[in-house]
Amino acid sequence: QAGWSLAIHGGAGTIARDSMTPEEDAAHRAALQAALDAGAKVLAEGGSALDAIEAAILIMEDEPRFNAGKGAVYTWDATHELDASIMDGRTRDAGAVAGVTTVRNPILLARKVMTDSPHVMLSGKGAESFAAEQGIELVPPSYFDTEFRLKALERMKAKQLSALDVDVKFG
Amino acid sequence: TVGAVALDRHGNLAAGTSTGGMTGKRWGRVGDAPIIGAGTYADDRACAVSATGWGEFFIRVGVARSICALMEYEDQSAQAASDAVMDDVKALGGDGGVIVVSPSGEAVFSFNTAGMYRGRATSAGVNEVAIYGDE
């Protein structure tokens, strides 16, 4: 029987050993393992690569420790804007969404764009209208609120009071 | 940002990426995660890639598609192609990482940050998660 393979990530950055408590370290590893296990189960049972990556990503989107879905960071205006994409290597079909604010699991919407629209990318309100038509779960924007992410925004603003600094950084 | 790439028993590859973007972003800024060819790409003839990092640089380099192109046209390994493209990102001033799966089942990481939340599993028995760069 042919083999299968899976890799996942939950973001990269300045992640130092002394920046996390042992409890947080363990919680992150457990969350990664849960996502890995979900995808691996699909593949081990003969499921498709698309279903496997969806299973893994859904768990990470629902895990507030990662910057996606429930754990999305805050914009400057203290809102959340989520993006996602998916691609099928068999056909090179692809789907993507950008700047959605009420879609609980953007990866599901990206897959719907791929399978149920003639387009590759939808954005903003239009993407959310498409989501509603397709029966994708919508949530109030407050669903994505997390206190530790809000504090991160407040710390950033406190350090960068100059609008010019911010413009340079993100422009 | 989170992502996953996979090879199934039928020899098909897939890639996906999802993100909340960048803290404090303005003006409807969009990074590489939803950009096919930058943050995500999959082609059964080449590889499957999902990226995370400073999106503007990943878009400029066309990270995901470039890795697949090196593997498809120059027959580079997944690790060599990923490292070469991430070197290009670093040379421009960007940082981040990628996960890659090849048609033969290699599952590799490449990143130029201190750490990356990551994991991989294969039918050959690999099953591991890691966080820091020295793991």
Coordinates of C-alpha atoms in Angstrom, one line a residue:
Chain A
Q1 CA 0.0 0.0 0.0
A2 CA 1.3 3.5 -0.9
G3 CA 2.5 5.7 1.9
W4 CA 1.2 9.0 3.2
S5 CA 2.8 12.1 4.7
L6 CA 1.7 15.2 6.6
A7 CA 3.3 18.4 7.9
I8 CA 1.7 21.2 9.8
H9 CA 2.7 24.6 11.2
G10 CA 1.2 26.9 13.7
G11 CA 3.3 30.0 12.9
A12 CA 6.9 31.1 13.1
G13 CA 8.7 33.9 15.0
T14 CA 10.7 34.9 18.0
I15 CA 9.8 31.8 20.0
A16 CA 12.4 31.4 22.8
R17 CA 12.5 28.8 25.5
D18 CA 12.5 31.4 28.2
S19 CA 9.5 33.2 26.7
M20 CA 7.0 30.4 27.6
T21 CA 6.2 28.7 30.8
P22 CA 6.4 24.9 30.9
E23 CA 2.7 24.8 31.0
E24 CA 2.3 27.0 27.8
D25 CA 5.0 24.9 26.1
A26 CA 3.1 21.7 26.9
A27 CA -0.2 23.2 25.8
H28 CA 1.2 24.3 22.4
R29 CA 2.7 20.9 21.9
A30 CA -0.6 19.2 22.8
A31 CA -2.4 21.4 20.4
L32 CA 0.0 20.7 17.6
Q33 CA -0.2 17.0 18.3
A34 CA -4.0 17.1 18.2
A35 CA -3.9 18.7 14.8
L36 CA -1.3 16.3 13.5
D37 CA -3.3 13.3 14.8
A38 CA -6.5 14.5 13.1
G39 CA -4.8 14.9 9.7
A40 CA -2.9 11.6 10.1
K41 CA -6.0 9.7 10.9
V42 CA -7.6 10.8 7.7
L43 CA -4.6 9.7 5.7
A44 CA -4.0 6.4 7.5
E45 CA -7.6 5.5 6.8
G46 CA -7.1 6.1 3.1
G47 CA -8.7 9.6 3.0
S48 CA -7.7 12.4 0.7
A49 CA -4.9 14.9 1.2
L50 CA -7.5 17.7 1.0
D51 CA -9.6 16.2 3.8
A52 CA -6.4 15.6 5.9
I53 CA -5.2 19.2 5.7
E54 CA -8.7 20.5 6.4
A55 CA -9.0 18.3 9.5
A56 CA -5.6 19.5 10.8
I57 CA -6.3 23.2 10.1
L58 CA -9.8 23.2 11.6
I59 CA -8.3 22.2 15.0
M60 CA -5.7 24.9 14.8
E61 CA -8.3 27.5 13.7
D62 CA -10.4 26.6 16.8
E63 CA -7.3 26.8 19.1
P64 CA -6.8 30.4 20.5
R65 CA -3.1 29.8 20.9
F66 CA -2.6 30.1 17.1
N67 CA -3.1 33.2 15.0
A68 CA -5.9 31.9 12.8
G69 CA -9.7 31.5 13.4
K70 CA -10.5 31.9 17.1
G71 CA -7.0 33.1 18.0
A72 CA -6.8 35.8 15.2
V73 CA -4.8 38.9 16.1
Y74 CA -6.3 42.4 16.2
T75 CA -6.1 44.9 13.4
W76 CA -5.2 48.6 14.3
D77 CA -9.0 49.2 14.7
A78 CA -9.3 46.3 17.2
T79 CA -11.2 44.2 14.7
H80 CA -10.2 40.9 13.1
E81 CA -9.7 40.1 9.4
L82 CA -9.0 36.6 8.5
D83 CA -7.5 35.0 5.3
A84 CA -7.2 31.5 4.1
S85 CA -6.4 29.4 1.0
I86 CA -6.3 25.8 -0.1
M87 CA -5.0 24.0 -3.2
D88 CA -5.6 20.6 -4.7
G89 CA -2.3 19.3 -6.2
R90 CA -4.2 16.7 -8.3
T91 CA -6.0 19.4 -10.4
R92 CA -4.4 22.6 -9.4
D93 CA -7.8 23.9 -8.4
A94 CA -7.5 26.5 -5.7
G95 CA -9.6 28.7 -3.4
A96 CA -8.9 31.6 -1.2
V97 CA -10.6 34.2 1.0
A98 CA -9.3 37.5 2.3
G99 CA -10.5 40.0 4.9
V100 CA -13.4 38.0 6.3
T101 CA -14.7 39.0 9.7
T102 CA -17.5 36.6 10.5
V103 CA -16.5 33.2 9.2
R104 CA -15.6 30.9 12.0
N105 CA -13.4 28.6 9.9
P106 CA -12.0 30.4 6.9
I107 CA -10.4 27.2 5.5
L108 CA -13.9 25.8 5.0
L109 CA -14.9 28.8 3.0
A110 CA -11.6 28.7 0.9
R111 CA -12.5 25.1 0.0
K112 CA -16.0 26.2 -1.0
V113 CA -14.6 28.9 -3.2
M114 CA -12.5 26.2 -4.9
T115 CA -15.2 23.6 -5.3
D116 CA -18.4 25.7 -5.7
S117 CA -17.4 28.8 -7.5
P118 CA -15.6 29.6 -10.8
H119 CA -13.2 31.9 -8.9
V120 CA -10.0 31.5 -7.0
M121 CA -10.2 34.4 -4.5
L122 CA -13.1 36.2 -2.8
S123 CA -12.7 39.0 -0.3
G124 CA -14.6 40.9 2.4
K125 CA -18.3 41.3 2.3
G126 CA -18.7 39.4 -0.9
A127 CA -16.9 36.4 0.5
E128 CA -19.2 36.5 3.5
S129 CA -22.3 36.6 1.3
F130 CA -21.0 33.6 -0.6
A131 CA -20.3 31.9 2.8
A132 CA -23.9 32.5 3.8
E133 CA -25.2 31.1 0.6
Q134 CA -23.1 28.0 1.0
G135 CA -24.1 27.3 4.5
I136 CA -20.7 28.1 6.0
E137 CA -20.9 28.8 9.8
L138 CA -20.9 32.5 10.5
V139 CA -20.2 34.0 14.0
P140 CA -20.3 37.5 15.5
P141 CA -17.0 39.3 15.1
S142 CA -16.7 39.1 18.9
Y143 CA -16.2 35.3 18.7
F144 CA -12.6 36.1 17.8
D145 CA -11.9 38.3 20.8
T146 CA -9.2 37.2 23.1
E147 CA -7.8 39.2 26.0
F148 CA -4.1 38.3 25.4
R149 CA -4.3 39.3 21.7
L150 CA -6.0 42.6 22.7
K151 CA -3.1 43.3 25.1
A152 CA -0.6 42.6 22.4
L153 CA -2.3 45.3 20.3
E154 CA -2.3 47.7 23.2
R155 CA 1.4 47.1 23.8
M156 CA 2.2 47.7 20.2
K157 CA 0.3 50.9 20.1
A158 CA 1.9 52.1 23.3
K159 CA 5.4 51.6 21.8
Q160 CA 4.5 53.1 18.4
L161 CA 2.7 56.3 19.1
S162 CA 3.9 57.9 15.9
A163 CA 1.6 57.3 13.0
L164 CA 4.6 57.6 10.7
D165 CA 6.3 54.8 12.5
V166 CA 3.3 52.6 12.0
D167 CA 3.0 53.7 8.3
V168 CA 6.6 52.7 7.7
K169 CA 6.2 49.4 9.4
F170 CA 3.1 48.3 7.7
G171 CA 2.9 50.4 4.6
Chain B
T1 CA -0.8 31.6 10.8
V2 CA -1.4 27.9 10.6
G3 CA -1.1 25.5 7.7
A4 CA -0.9 21.9 6.6
V5 CA 0.4 20.0 3.6
A6 CA -0.2 16.3 2.8
L7 CA 0.4 13.5 0.5
D8 CA -2.3 10.8 0.5
R9 CA -2.1 7.1 -0.4
H10 CA -3.4 7.9 -3.9
G11 CA -0.3 10.1 -4.6
N12 CA -2.2 13.4 -4.4
L13 CA -0.9 16.5 -2.7
A14 CA -2.8 19.3 -1.0
A15 CA -1.9 22.5 0.8
G16 CA -3.8 24.9 3.0
T17 CA -3.1 28.0 5.0
S18 CA -5.2 30.2 7.4
T19 CA -4.3 33.3 9.3
G20 CA -5.5 36.2 11.4
G21 CA -2.9 38.4 9.7
M22 CA -0.6 40.9 11.4
T23 CA -1.2 42.6 14.7
G24 CA -2.1 46.2 14.1
K25 CA -2.6 45.9 10.4
R26 CA -4.4 48.7 8.6
W27 CA -6.0 49.5 5.3
G28 CA -7.3 46.0 4.6
R29 CA -3.7 44.8 4.3
V30 CA -3.5 41.2 3.1
G31 CA -0.4 39.0 3.4
D32 CA 0.7 35.9 1.6
A33 CA -1.6 33.3 3.2
P34 CA -4.4 33.6 0.7
I35 CA -2.1 34.3 -2.3
I36 CA -1.8 31.1 -4.3
G37 CA 1.9 30.8 -5.2
A38 CA 3.1 32.9 -2.3
G39 CA 1.8 31.4 0.9
T40 CA 0.2 28.2 -0.5
Y41 CA 0.8 26.0 -3.5
A42 CA 0.2 22.3 -4.4
D43 CA 1.0 20.4 -7.6
D44 CA 1.2 16.6 -7.7
R45 CA 4.2 16.9 -10.1
A46 CA 6.2 19.0 -7.7
C47 CA 5.3 19.6 -4.1
A48 CA 2.8 21.0 -1.6
V49 CA 3.8 24.2 0.4
S50 CA 2.3 26.3 3.2
A51 CA 4.1 29.3 4.5
T52 CA 4.1 31.5 7.6
G53 CA 6.0 34.7 8.1
W54 CA 6.3 38.3 7.0
G55 CA 3.9 38.1 4.1
E56 CA 5.1 41.0 2.0
F57 CA 8.4 39.3 1.4
F58 CA 6.8 35.9 0.7
I59 CA 4.6 37.6 -1.9
R60 CA 7.6 39.3 -3.5
V61 CA 9.6 36.1 -3.7
G62 CA 6.6 33.9 -4.7
V63 CA 7.8 31.5 -2.1
A64 CA 5.5 28.5 -2.5
R65 CA 5.6 28.4 -6.3
S66 CA 9.3 28.9 -6.4
I67 CA 10.0 25.9 -4.1
C68 CA 7.8 23.8 -6.3
A69 CA 9.5 25.1 -9.5
L70 CA 13.0 24.2 -8.1
M71 CA 11.8 20.7 -7.3
E72 CA 10.0 20.2 -10.6
Y73 CA 12.4 21.8 -13.1
E74 CA 15.8 21.5 -11.3
D75 CA 15.1 18.2 -9.5
Q76 CA 16.1 19.7 -6.2
S77 CA 15.1 17.9 -3.0
A78 CA 12.4 19.4 -0.9
Q79 CA 14.9 20.5 1.8
A80 CA 17.3 22.1 -0.7
A81 CA 14.6 23.9 -2.6
S82 CA 13.0 25.2 0.6
D83 CA 16.3 26.4 2.1
A84 CA 17.2 28.2 -1.1
V85 CA 14.0 30.1 -1.3
M86 CA 14.0 30.9 2.4
D87 CA 17.5 32.3 1.9
D88 CA 16.1 34.5 -0.8
V89 CA 13.4 35.8 1.7
K90 CA 16.1 36.4 4.3
A91 CA 18.3 38.3 1.8
L92 CA 15.5 40.7 1.2
G93 CA 14.9 41.2 4.9
G94 CA 12.0 38.9 5.5
D95 CA 11.6 36.1 8.0
G96 CA 9.3 33.1 8.5
G97 CA 9.2 29.5 7.4
V98 CA 7.6 26.9 5.3
I99 CA 6.4 23.3 5.5
V100 CA 6.8 21.1 2.4
V101 CA 5.7 17.6 1.3
S102 CA 7.1 16.1 -1.8
P103 CA 5.5 13.5 -4.2
S104 CA 7.8 10.9 -2.7
G105 CA 6.6 11.7 0.9
E106 CA 9.4 13.8 2.3
A107 CA 8.0 16.2 4.9
V108 CA 10.4 19.0 5.6
F109 CA 10.6 22.4 7.4
S110 CA 12.7 25.4 6.6
F111 CA 12.6 28.6 8.7
N112 CA 14.9 31.5 9.5
T113 CA 13.2 32.5 12.8
A114 CA 14.1 31.4 16.3
G115 CA 11.3 28.9 16.2
M116 CA 8.3 27.6 14.4
Y117 CA 5.4 25.7 15.8
R118 CA 5.5 22.5 13.7
G119 CA 4.8 18.8 13.3
R120 CA 5.0 16.0 10.9
A121 CA 3.8 12.4 10.6
T122 CA 4.2 9.8 7.9
S123 CA 3.1 6.2 7.2
A124 CA 6.7 5.2 7.9
G125 CA 6.2 6.0 11.6
V126 CA 7.4 9.5 11.9
N127 CA 5.3 11.4 14.5
E128 CA 6.8 14.5 16.0
V129 CA 6.0 18.1 17.1
A130 CA 8.5 20.8 17.8
I131 CA 8.7 24.5 18.6
Y132 CA 12.3 25.8 18.9
G133 CA 14.9 26.1 16.2
D134 CA 17.3 23.7 17.9
E135 CA 14.8 20.8 18.1

